[in-house]
Coordinates of C-alpha atoms and ligand atoms in Angstrom, one line a residue:
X1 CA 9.7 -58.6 44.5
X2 CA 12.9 -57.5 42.2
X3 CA 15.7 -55.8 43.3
X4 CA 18.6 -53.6 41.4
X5 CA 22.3 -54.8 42.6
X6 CA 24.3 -51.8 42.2
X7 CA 28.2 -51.6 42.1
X8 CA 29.8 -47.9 42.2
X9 CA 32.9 -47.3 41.2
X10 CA 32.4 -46.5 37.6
X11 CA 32.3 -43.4 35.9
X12 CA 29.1 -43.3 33.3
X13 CA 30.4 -42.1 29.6
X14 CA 28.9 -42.5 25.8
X15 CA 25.1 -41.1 24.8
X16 CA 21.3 -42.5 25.4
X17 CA 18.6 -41.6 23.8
X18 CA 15.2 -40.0 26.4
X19 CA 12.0 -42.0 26.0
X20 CA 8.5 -40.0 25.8
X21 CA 7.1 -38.4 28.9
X22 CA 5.3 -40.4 31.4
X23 CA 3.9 -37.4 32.9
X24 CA 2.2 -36.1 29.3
X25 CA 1.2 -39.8 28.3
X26 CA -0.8 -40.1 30.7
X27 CA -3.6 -37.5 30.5
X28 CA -3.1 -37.8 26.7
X29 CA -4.6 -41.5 26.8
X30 CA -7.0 -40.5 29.0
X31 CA -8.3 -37.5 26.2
X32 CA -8.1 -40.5 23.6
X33 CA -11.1 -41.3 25.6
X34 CA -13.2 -37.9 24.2
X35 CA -13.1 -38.9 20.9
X36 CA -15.0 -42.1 19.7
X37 CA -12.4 -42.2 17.0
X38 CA -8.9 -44.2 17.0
X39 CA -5.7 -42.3 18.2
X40 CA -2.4 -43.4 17.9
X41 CA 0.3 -42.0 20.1
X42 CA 3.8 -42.6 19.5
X43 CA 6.9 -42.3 21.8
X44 CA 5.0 -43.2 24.6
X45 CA 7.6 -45.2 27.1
X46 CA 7.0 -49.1 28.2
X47 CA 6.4 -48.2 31.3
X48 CA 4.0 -49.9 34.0
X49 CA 1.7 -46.8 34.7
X50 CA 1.3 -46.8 30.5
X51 CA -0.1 -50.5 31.2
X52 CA -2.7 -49.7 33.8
X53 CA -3.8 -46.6 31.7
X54 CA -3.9 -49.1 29.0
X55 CA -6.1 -51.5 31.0
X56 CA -7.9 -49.0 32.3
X57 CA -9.6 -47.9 29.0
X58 CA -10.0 -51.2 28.3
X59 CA -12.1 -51.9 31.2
X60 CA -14.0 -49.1 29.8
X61 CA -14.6 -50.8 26.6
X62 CA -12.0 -49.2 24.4
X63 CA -9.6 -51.0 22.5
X64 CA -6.0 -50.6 22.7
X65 CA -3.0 -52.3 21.2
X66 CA 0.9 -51.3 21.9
X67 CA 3.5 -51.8 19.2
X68 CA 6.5 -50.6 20.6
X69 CA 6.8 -47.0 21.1
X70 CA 3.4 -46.6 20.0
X71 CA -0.5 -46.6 21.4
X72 CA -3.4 -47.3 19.3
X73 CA -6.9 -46.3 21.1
X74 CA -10.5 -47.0 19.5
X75 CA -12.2 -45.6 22.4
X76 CA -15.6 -45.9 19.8
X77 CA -16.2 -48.8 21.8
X78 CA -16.3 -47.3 25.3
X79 CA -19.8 -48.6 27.3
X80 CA -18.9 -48.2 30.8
X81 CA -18.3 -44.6 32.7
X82 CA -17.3 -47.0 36.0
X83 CA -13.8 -47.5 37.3
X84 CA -12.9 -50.4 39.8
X85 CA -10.9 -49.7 42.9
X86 CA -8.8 -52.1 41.9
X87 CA -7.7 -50.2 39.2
X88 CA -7.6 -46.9 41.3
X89 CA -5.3 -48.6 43.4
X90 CA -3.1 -49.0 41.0
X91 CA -2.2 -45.8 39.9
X92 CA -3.7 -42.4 41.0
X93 CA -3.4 -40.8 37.4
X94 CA -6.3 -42.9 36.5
X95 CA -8.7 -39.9 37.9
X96 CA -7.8 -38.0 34.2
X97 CA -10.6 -39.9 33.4
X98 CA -12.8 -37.6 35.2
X99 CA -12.6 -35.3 33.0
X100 CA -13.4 -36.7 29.7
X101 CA -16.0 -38.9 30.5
X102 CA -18.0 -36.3 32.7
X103 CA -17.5 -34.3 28.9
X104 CA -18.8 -37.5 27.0
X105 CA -21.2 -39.3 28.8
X106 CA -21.9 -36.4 31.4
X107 CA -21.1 -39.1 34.0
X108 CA -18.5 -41.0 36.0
X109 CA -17.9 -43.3 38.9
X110 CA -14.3 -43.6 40.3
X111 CA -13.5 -44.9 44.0
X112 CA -11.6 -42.4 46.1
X113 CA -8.1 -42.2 44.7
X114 CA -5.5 -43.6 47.6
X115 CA -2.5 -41.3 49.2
X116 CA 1.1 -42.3 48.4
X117 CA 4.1 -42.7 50.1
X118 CA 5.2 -38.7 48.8
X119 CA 1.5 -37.6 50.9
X120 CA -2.6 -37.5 50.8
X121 CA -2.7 -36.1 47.1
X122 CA -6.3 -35.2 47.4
X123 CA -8.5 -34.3 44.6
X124 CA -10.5 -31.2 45.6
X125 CA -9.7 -28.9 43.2
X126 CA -10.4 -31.4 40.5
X127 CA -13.6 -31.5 42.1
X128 CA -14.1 -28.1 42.9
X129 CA -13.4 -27.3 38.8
X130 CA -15.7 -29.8 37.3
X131 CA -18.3 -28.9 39.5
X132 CA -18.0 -25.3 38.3
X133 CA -18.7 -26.7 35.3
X134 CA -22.2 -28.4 36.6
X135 CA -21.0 -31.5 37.7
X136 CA -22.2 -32.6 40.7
X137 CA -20.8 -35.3 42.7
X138 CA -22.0 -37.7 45.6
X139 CA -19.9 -39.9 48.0
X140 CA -20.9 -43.5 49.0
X141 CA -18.7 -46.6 50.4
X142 CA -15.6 -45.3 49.0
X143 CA -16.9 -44.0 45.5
X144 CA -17.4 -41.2 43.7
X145 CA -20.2 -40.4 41.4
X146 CA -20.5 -37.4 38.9
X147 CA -23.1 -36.8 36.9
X148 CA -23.7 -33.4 35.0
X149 CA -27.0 -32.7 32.6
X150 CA -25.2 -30.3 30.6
X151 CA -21.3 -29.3 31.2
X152 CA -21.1 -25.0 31.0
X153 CA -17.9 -22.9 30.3
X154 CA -17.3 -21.2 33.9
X155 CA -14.3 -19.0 35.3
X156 CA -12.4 -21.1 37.3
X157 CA -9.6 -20.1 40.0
X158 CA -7.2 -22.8 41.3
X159 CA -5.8 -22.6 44.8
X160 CA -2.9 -23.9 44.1
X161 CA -1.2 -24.4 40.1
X162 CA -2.4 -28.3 40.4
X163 CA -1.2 -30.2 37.1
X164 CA -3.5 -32.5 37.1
X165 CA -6.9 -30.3 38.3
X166 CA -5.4 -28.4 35.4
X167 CA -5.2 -31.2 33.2
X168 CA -8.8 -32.9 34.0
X169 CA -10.5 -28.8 33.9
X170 CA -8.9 -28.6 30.7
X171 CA -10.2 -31.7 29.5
X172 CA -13.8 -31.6 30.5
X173 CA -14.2 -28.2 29.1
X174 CA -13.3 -29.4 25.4
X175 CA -17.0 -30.1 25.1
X176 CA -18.5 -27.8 27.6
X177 CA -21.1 -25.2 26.1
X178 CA -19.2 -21.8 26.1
X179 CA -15.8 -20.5 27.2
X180 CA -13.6 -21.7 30.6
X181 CA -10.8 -19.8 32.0
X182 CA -8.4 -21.6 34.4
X183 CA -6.5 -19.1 36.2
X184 CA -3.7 -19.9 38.8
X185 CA -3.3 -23.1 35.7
X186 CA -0.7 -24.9 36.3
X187 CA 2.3 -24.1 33.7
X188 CA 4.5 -27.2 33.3
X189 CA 5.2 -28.5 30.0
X190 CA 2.8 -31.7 30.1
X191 CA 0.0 -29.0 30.0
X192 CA 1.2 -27.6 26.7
X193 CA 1.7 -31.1 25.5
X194 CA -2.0 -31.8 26.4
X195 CA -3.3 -28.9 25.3
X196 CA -1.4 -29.5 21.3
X197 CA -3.0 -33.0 21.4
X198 CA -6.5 -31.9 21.8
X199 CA -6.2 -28.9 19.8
X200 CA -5.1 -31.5 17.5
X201 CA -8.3 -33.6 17.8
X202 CA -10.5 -30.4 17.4
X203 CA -10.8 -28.6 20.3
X204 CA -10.3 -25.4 20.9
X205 CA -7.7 -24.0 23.1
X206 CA -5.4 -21.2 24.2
X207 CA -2.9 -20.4 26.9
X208 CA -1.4 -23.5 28.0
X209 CA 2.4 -22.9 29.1
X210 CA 1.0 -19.5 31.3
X211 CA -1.7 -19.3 34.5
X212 CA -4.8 -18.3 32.5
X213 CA -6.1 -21.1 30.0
X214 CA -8.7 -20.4 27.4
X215 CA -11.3 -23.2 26.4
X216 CA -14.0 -22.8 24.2
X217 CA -16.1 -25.6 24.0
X218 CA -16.7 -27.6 20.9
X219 CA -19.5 -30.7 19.4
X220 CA -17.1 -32.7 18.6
X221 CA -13.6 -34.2 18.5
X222 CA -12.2 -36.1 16.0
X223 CA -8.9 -38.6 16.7
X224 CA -5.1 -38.0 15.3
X225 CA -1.8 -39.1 15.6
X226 CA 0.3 -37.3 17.6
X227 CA 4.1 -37.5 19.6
X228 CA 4.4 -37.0 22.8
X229 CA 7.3 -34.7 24.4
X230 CA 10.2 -36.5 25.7
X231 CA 10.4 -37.0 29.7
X232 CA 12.3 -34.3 31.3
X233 CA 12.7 -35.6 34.9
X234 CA 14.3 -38.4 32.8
X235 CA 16.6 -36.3 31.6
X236 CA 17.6 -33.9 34.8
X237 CA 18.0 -38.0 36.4
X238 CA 20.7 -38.8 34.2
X239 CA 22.0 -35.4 34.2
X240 CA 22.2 -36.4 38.4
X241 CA 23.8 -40.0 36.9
X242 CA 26.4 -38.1 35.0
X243 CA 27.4 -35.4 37.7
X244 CA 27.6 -37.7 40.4
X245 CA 30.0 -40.2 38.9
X246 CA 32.2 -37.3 37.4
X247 CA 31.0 -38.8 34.2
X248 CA 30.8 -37.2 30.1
X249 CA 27.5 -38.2 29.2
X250 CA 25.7 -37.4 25.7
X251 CA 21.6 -37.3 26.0
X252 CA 20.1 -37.2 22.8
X253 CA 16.0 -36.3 22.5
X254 CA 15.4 -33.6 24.9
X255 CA 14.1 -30.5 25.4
X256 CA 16.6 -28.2 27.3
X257 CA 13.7 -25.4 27.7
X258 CA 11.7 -28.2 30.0
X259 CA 14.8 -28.9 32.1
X260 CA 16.2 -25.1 32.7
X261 CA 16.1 -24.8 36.7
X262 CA 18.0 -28.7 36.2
X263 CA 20.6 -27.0 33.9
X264 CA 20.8 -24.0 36.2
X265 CA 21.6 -25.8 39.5
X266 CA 23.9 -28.1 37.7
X267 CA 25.9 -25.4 36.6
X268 CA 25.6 -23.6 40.1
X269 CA 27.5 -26.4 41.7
X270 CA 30.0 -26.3 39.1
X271 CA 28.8 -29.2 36.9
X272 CA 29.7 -28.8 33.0
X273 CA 26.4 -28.8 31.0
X274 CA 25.8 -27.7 27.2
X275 CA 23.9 -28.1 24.9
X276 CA 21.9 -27.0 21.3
X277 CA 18.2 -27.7 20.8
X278 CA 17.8 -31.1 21.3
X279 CA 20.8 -33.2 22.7
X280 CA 22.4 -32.0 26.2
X281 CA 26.3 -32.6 27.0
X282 CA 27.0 -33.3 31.2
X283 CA 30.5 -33.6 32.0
X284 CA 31.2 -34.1 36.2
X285 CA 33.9 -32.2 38.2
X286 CA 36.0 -34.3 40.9
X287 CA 34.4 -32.2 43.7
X288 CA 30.5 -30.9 43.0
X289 CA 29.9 -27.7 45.0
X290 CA 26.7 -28.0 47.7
X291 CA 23.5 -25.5 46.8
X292 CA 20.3 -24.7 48.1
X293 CA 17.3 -26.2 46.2
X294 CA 14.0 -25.5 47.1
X295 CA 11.3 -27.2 45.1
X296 CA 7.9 -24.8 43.0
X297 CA 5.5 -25.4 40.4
X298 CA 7.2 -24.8 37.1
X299 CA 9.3 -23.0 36.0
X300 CA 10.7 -23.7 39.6
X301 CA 13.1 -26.2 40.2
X302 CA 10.7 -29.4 39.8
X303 CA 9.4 -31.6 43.0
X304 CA 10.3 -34.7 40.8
X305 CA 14.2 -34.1 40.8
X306 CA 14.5 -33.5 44.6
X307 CA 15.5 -37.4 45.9
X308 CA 17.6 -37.2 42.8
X309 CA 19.8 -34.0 44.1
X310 CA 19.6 -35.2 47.8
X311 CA 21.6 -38.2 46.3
X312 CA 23.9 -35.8 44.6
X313 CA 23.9 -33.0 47.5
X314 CA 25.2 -36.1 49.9
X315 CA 28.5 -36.4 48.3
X316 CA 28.9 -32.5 47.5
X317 CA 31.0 -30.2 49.3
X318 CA 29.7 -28.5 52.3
X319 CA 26.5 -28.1 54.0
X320 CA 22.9 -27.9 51.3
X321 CA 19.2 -27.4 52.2
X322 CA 16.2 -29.2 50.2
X323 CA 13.1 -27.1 50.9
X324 CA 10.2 -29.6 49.7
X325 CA 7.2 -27.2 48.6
X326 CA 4.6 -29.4 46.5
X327 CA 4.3 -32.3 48.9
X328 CA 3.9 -33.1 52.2
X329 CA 6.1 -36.3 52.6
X330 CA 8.6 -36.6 50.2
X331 CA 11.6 -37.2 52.3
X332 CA 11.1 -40.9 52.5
X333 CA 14.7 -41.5 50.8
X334 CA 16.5 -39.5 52.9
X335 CA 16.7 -42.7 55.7
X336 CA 17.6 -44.9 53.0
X337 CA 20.4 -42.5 51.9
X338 CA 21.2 -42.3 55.9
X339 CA 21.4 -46.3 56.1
X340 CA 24.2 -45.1 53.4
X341 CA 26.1 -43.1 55.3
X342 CA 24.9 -40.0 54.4
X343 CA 24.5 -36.5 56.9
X344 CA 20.8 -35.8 56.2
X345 CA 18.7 -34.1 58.9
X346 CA 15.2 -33.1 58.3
X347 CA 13.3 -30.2 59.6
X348 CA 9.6 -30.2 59.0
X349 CA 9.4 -29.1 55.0
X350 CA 14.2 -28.8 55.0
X351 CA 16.5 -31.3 54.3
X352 CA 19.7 -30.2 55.8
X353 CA 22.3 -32.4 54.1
X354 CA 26.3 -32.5 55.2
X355 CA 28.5 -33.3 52.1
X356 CA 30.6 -36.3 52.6
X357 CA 33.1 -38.2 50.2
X358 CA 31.6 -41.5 49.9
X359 CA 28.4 -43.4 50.8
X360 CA 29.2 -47.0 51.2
X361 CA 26.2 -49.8 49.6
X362 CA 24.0 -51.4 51.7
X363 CA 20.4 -52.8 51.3
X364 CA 17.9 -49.8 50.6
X365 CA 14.4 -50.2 49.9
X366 CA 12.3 -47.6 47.5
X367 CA 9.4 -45.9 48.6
X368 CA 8.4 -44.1 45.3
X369 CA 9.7 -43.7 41.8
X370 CA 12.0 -41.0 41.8
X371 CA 12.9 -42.1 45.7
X372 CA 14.0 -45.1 44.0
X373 CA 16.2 -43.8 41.2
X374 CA 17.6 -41.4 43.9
X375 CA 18.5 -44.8 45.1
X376 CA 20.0 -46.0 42.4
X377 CA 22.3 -42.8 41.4
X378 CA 23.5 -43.2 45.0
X379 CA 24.6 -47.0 44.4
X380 CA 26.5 -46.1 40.9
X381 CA 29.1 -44.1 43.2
X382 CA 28.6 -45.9 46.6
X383 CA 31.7 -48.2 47.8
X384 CA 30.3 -52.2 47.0
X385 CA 27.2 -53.3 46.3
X386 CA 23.9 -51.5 47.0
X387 CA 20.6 -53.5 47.1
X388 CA 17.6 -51.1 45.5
X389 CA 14.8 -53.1 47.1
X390 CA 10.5 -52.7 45.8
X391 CA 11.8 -51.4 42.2
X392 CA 8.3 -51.8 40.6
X393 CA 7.9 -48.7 41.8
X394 CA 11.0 -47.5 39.5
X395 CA 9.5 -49.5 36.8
X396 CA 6.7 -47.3 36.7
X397 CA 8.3 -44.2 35.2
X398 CA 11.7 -45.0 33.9
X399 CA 11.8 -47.4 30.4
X400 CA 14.8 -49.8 30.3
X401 CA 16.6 -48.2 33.3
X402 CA 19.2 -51.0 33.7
X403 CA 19.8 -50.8 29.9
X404 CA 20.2 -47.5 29.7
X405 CA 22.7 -47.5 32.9
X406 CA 24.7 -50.4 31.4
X407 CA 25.0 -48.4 28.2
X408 CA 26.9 -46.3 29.6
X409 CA 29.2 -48.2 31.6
X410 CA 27.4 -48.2 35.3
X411 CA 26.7 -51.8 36.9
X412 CA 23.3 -52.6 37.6
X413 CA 21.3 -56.2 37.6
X414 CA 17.9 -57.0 37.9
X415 CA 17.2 -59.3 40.6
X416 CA 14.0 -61.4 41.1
X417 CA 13.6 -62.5 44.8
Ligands
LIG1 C1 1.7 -34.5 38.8 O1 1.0 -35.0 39.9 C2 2.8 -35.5 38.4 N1 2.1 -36.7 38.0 C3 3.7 -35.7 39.6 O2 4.7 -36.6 39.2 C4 4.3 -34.4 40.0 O3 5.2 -34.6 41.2 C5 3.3 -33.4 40.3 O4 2.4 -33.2 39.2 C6 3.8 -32.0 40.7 O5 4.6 -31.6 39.6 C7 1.5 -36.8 36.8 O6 1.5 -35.9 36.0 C8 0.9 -38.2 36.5 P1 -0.5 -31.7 41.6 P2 -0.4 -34.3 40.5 O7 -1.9 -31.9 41.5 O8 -1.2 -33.9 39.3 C9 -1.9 -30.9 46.1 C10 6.1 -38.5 39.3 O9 7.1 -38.7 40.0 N2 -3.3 -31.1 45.5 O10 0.3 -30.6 41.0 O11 -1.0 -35.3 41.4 C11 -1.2 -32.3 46.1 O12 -1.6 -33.0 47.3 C12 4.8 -37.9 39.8 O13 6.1 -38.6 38.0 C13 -4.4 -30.8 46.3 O14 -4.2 -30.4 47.4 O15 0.3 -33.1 41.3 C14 0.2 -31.9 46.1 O16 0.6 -31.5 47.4 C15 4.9 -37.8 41.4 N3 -5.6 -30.9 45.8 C16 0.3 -30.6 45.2 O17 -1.1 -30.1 45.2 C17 -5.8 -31.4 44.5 O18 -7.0 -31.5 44.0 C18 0.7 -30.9 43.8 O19 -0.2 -31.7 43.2 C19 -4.7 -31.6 43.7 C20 -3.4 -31.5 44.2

């Protein structure tokens, strides 16, 4: 297991560059898998959730290669509508698949997608939208089997603004006979990202971006190239890096529009941040002001950039509270942040966290991605060392992390124990 050793002290300066979005490569590679044609995505981030996606349409009989930044899919060659739990396992964004392959081969088998450490994640509105479509599904030793005749445009409602029942709806309409509507869609960027690359491919959308999406179903789909958006919880985590060091830090390839409620709180708590259309500017104050923070679906303040501001909110002045919305269990870092020294208490869905001037390194152990670059911003201005311990999970959604640090003057090694 690999580790980041993590010196504070230093004060990030100088200018990175944002790699594509995780979050919107991911249910793009798994629409590659309507088409029978070959896609080729660029900016997509080296990132170990891009690999199991990548193996997962393999297994499916597509072919894939990586060059760099870019994704090539022939997913012509795709025999199999099965995929193993030992894949599953590995990532739960492997149930986009649902979606386009109920719309292709009217049939899938998946095993029940695990929890995680940030709560059960369940899939029933995915469900409950592709069976409004006709799909019906049946449960046996850990699987799940779909199977549709004939997939039909239907009104659909959601619960609750789920990105990825939004993202799997949208996708197994494409091909439905007739018109969907999604209301209560989930509005984050990633959907309008997903939406441009299958419009791009054929289909036949509207709406993405706002609650009520339009699909009218279409024969076929043909394949493109296409760019994915840059990653904006990439961005709001080195805005965090930059703040919390009182550093002058540069970010070039963003979108400030996807990072607004970031840019707003920043700003709240007295943080310096411009920018123009596609670089952002985040100069740090000695002393950072504490705020409240309560997570929504977007445009709210995003569930992915909470560990990042507890990190920050633990060295801010005065007393802050983190209401966590979207999950159920996504305090997990707050212990490792108290092993640090840090005045966290929790109450049920509230963090209540007491400002104090420094945490001091120790050995901290991730328990998800963003838990574990929360981790990491706290040991750039922690006293001594910190240990980041299980960092594959970091691996998993940020591309050359360390680099990147390094760059711009933090200390951070990769250790393999
Ligand atoms: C996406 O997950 C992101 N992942 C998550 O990012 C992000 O935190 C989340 O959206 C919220 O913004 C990807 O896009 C790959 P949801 P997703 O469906 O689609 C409940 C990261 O760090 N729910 O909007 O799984 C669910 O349990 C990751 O990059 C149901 O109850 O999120 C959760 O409490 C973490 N039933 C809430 O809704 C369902 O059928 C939000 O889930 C689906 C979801």
């Amino acid at each position: 297991m690999s580790s980041f050793i993590v010196e504070g002290g230093n004060r990030l300066t100088g200018e990175i560059e944002i790699s594509g979005a995780k979050n919107a490569v991911l249910p793009i590679l798994a629409g590659t898998a309507l088409s029978s044609g070959e896609n080729s995505i660029q900016q997509v981030p080296k990132l170990r959730d891009v690999r199991v996606m990548k193996e997962v349409l393999e297994s499916l009989g597509a072919k894939v290669s990586q060059e760099d930044n870019v994704i090539t899919v022939n997913s012509r060659l795709i025999d199999s509508c099965e995929i193993s739990e030992s894949l599953m396992r590995k990532m739960r964004a492997t149930v986009f698949l649902m979606g386009p392959l109920l719309a292709r081969f009217n049939q899938v088998r998946i095993s029940q997608p695990g929890g995680c450490s940030i709560g059960p994640r369940p899939i029933d509105l995915h469900i409950k939208g592709l069976k409004a479509l006709g799909a019906e599904f049946t449960e046996g030793n850990g699987y799940l089997e779909g199977k549709a005749e004939e997939l039909v445009g239907a009104e659909i409602h959601l619960d609750f603004p789920s990105v990825g029942a939004t993202e799997n709806i949208m996708m197994a309409s494409t091909k439905a006979k007739g018109t969907t509507v999604i209301r209560n869609a989930a509005k984050e960027p990633e959907i309008i990202d997903l939406q441009n690359f299958l419009n791009g491919m054929g289909a036949k959308i509207r709406g993405a971006g706002t609650d009520v999406i339009k699909i009218k179903g279409v024969e076929e789909l043909n394949s493109i190239n296409y760019t994915v958006i840059p990653d904006r919880i990439e961005t709001g985590t080195f805005m965090v890096a930059a703040a919390v060091t009182n550093g002058d830090v540069l970010l070039q390839n963003v979108i400030p529009e996807h990072i607004e409620p970031i840019i707003a709180k920043l700003l709240e708590m007295g943080v310096d941040v411009k920018h123009n259309q596609d670089q952002i500017k985040v100069v740090g104050v000695p002393k950072i002001k504490g705020v409240d923070v309560k997570t929504l679906p977007y445009p709210g303040f995003p569930t992915d950039m909470q560990p990042q501001f507890m990190t920050l909110l633990s060295v801010a002045d005065g007393t802050s509270v983190i209401t966590e919305t979207i999950f159920e269990n996504r305090f997990k870092h707050a212990d490792e942040l108290r092993r640090m020294g840090a005045d966290i208490k929790i109450e049920s869905r509230s963090a209540i966290i007491k400002g104090i001037d420094n945490l001091s390194g120790t050995i901290v152990e991730a328990s998800d991605l963003r838990a574990g670059a929360a981790l990491v911003l706290a040991g750039l201005v922690a006293e001594d060392k910190t240990e980041v311990r299980n960092i594959y999970h970091i691996d998993r959604g940020y591309e050359d992390l360390e680099a990147k640090i390094s760059k711009l003057g933090g200390q951070i090694n990769r250790v393999s124990k």
